[in-house]
Amino acid sequence: MIKMENVGKTYPKGVKALRDMSVSIEDGEFVYVIGASGSGKSTFAKLLIREEKMTKGKMTVCGYDLAKIKNKDIPKLRRQIGVVFQDYRLLESRTVFENIAYALEVIGTNPEDIKPRVMEALIQVELEDKADHKPTELSGGEQQRVGIARAIVNNPKVLIADEPTGNLDPKTALDIMRLFYRINLTGTTIIMVTHNRSIVTKVHNRVIEIKNGTLVGDKCKDNGSLEYDYSSGDYILI
Ligand code: ADP
Ligand code: MG
């Protein structure tokens, strides 16, 4: 469903953010993308949603050839991909409900469908009791759960998260990671960008490593899962 062949991205002032990326990601995979700060991870994510254009190579995302995609089809591509950001990017003047509803309004969803779909997304992230709160009344972890609800409310095929736990403490980060694993179980492809190498030493997922804009590692494992750990009485990532 996602295929890059020899993709390069050079920004206007000459920075080569990606040099020669070739990678395929299948439907339903849970893939980590790791690399140091500045290695090109966010550029990789931005190319997938066509926020940036590749300057070299070929790529196909959700059936669209991104070298040839028409401007009118870009919103259709983006509807199939949810994005979660490190800094949540919520509208502070709007409630939790309104923040999520907005994602449906802008794509012209039938008004009658909006409330049930927003509530369903809030239930998935266990925040249904915070629907009328403003983002400033929530913890960082809760704000990120709103960001995730907003990203999944349109049932995207792919969810891209760019350092989604970067601003969170380790325990809250783990709660957020569990949520992504749960979403992956519904069939959604997850692309998880992180510069935190310690996260990926604990998991059994595929890990794509980028260094200076080049793919330097692609370890294919299984999709990983959450297991109940009897010693700690909690779920752990395996
Ligand atoms: P990462 O997410 O791994 O930290 P980025 O993809 O954000 O890396 O950046 C890769 C390189 O591209 C860096 O050198 C960065 O400074 C540069 N870069 C990122 N965005 C832009 C931009 N819009 N214009 C010019 N250079 C950029
Ligand atoms: Mg980045």
CSV table of N, CA, C and O in Angstrom, one decimal, residues 32-39 41-42 86 161-167 192-200 209-210:
chain,number,residue,atom,x,y,z
A,32,TYR,N,8.1,1.0,13.0
A,32,TYR,CA,8.8,2.1,13.6
A,32,TYR,C,9.7,2.7,12.6
A,32,TYR,O,10.4,2.0,11.9
A,33,VAL,N,9.8,4.1,12.6
A,33,VAL,CA,10.8,4.7,11.8
A,33,VAL,C,11.7,5.5,12.8
A,33,VAL,O,11.3,6.4,13.5
A,34,ILE,N,13.0,5.1,12.9
A,34,ILE,CA,13.9,5.7,13.8
A,34,ILE,C,15.1,6.4,13.1
A,34,ILE,O,15.3,6.1,12.0
A,35,GLY,N,15.7,7.2,13.9
A,35,GLY,CA,16.9,7.9,13.3
A,35,GLY,C,17.1,9.2,14.2
A,35,GLY,O,16.2,9.6,14.9
A,36,ALA,N,18.3,9.7,14.1
A,36,ALA,CA,18.7,10.8,14.9
A,36,ALA,C,17.9,12.0,14.5
A,36,ALA,O,17.3,12.1,13.4
A,37,SER,N,17.9,13.1,15.3
A,37,SER,CA,17.2,14.3,14.9
A,37,SER,C,17.9,14.9,13.6
A,37,SER,O,19.1,14.8,13.5
A,38,GLY,N,17.1,15.3,12.7
A,38,GLY,CA,17.6,15.8,11.4
A,38,GLY,C,17.9,14.7,10.4
A,38,GLY,O,18.4,15.0,9.3
A,39,SER,N,17.6,13.5,10.7
A,39,SER,CA,18.0,12.4,9.7
A,39,SER,C,17.0,12.3,8.6
A,39,SER,O,17.2,11.6,7.6
A,41,LYS,N,13.3,11.9,9.2
A,41,LYS,CA,12.1,11.1,9.6
A,41,LYS,C,10.8,11.9,9.3
A,41,LYS,O,9.8,11.4,8.7
A,42,SER,N,10.8,13.2,9.7
A,42,SER,CA,9.5,14.0,9.5
A,42,SER,C,9.3,14.2,8.0
A,42,SER,O,8.2,14.3,7.5
A,86,GLN,N,3.7,15.5,17.7
A,86,GLN,CA,4.3,15.5,19.0
A,86,GLN,C,3.7,16.6,19.9
A,86,GLN,O,3.4,16.4,21.1
A,161,ALA,N,2.4,8.7,13.1
A,161,ALA,CA,2.6,9.4,14.3
A,161,ALA,C,4.0,9.9,14.4
A,161,ALA,O,4.9,9.1,14.3
A,162,ASP,N,4.2,11.2,14.4
A,162,ASP,CA,5.5,11.8,14.4
A,162,ASP,C,6.0,12.2,15.8
A,162,ASP,O,5.6,13.2,16.3
A,163,GLU,N,6.7,11.3,16.4
A,163,GLU,CA,7.2,11.5,17.8
A,163,GLU,C,6.0,11.8,18.8
A,163,GLU,O,6.1,12.8,19.5
A,164,PRO,N,5.0,10.9,18.8
A,164,PRO,CA,3.8,11.3,19.5
A,164,PRO,C,4.0,11.3,21.0
A,164,PRO,O,3.2,11.9,21.7
A,165,THR,N,5.0,10.6,21.5
A,165,THR,CA,5.2,10.6,23.0
A,165,THR,C,6.4,11.5,23.4
A,165,THR,O,6.8,11.4,24.6
A,166,GLY,N,6.9,12.3,22.5
A,166,GLY,CA,8.1,13.1,22.8
A,166,GLY,C,7.9,14.1,23.9
A,166,GLY,O,8.9,14.4,24.5
A,167,ASN,N,6.7,14.5,24.2
A,167,ASN,CA,6.5,15.5,25.3
A,167,ASN,C,5.9,14.8,26.5
A,167,ASN,O,5.5,15.5,27.4
A,192,MET,N,5.2,4.7,13.0
A,192,MET,CA,5.5,5.4,14.3
A,192,MET,C,6.9,6.0,14.2
A,192,MET,O,7.9,5.2,14.2
A,193,VAL,N,7.0,7.3,14.1
A,193,VAL,CA,8.3,7.9,14.0
A,193,VAL,C,8.8,8.3,15.4
A,193,VAL,O,8.1,8.8,16.2
A,194,THR,N,10.1,7.9,15.7
A,194,THR,CA,10.6,8.2,17.0
A,194,THR,C,12.2,8.4,16.9
A,194,THR,O,12.8,7.7,16.1
A,195,HIS,N,12.7,9.2,17.7
A,195,HIS,CA,14.2,9.2,17.8
A,195,HIS,C,14.7,8.4,19.0
A,195,HIS,O,15.8,8.4,19.3
A,196,ASN,N,13.7,7.9,19.7
A,196,ASN,CA,14.0,7.2,21.0
A,196,ASN,C,14.3,5.7,20.7
A,196,ASN,O,13.4,4.9,20.6
A,197,ARG,N,15.5,5.4,20.6
A,197,ARG,CA,16.0,4.0,20.3
A,197,ARG,C,15.6,3.1,21.4
A,197,ARG,O,15.3,1.9,21.1
A,198,SER,N,15.5,3.5,22.6
A,198,SER,CA,15.2,2.6,23.7
A,198,SER,C,13.8,2.0,23.5
A,198,SER,O,13.5,0.9,23.9
A,199,ILE,N,12.8,2.7,22.9
A,199,ILE,CA,11.5,2.2,22.7
A,199,ILE,C,11.6,0.9,21.9
A,199,ILE,O,11.0,-0.1,22.2
A,200,VAL,N,12.4,1.0,20.8
A,200,VAL,CA,12.3,-0.1,19.8
A,200,VAL,C,13.1,-1.3,20.2
A,200,VAL,O,13.0,-2.4,19.7
A,209,GLU,N,15.3,2.2,9.9
A,209,GLU,CA,16.2,3.2,10.4
A,209,GLU,C,16.7,4.1,9.3
A,209,GLU,O,17.2,3.7,8.2
A,210,ILE,N,16.7,5.4,9.5
A,210,ILE,CA,17.1,6.4,8.6
A,210,ILE,C,18.3,7.1,9.2
A,210,ILE,O,18.3,7.5,10.3
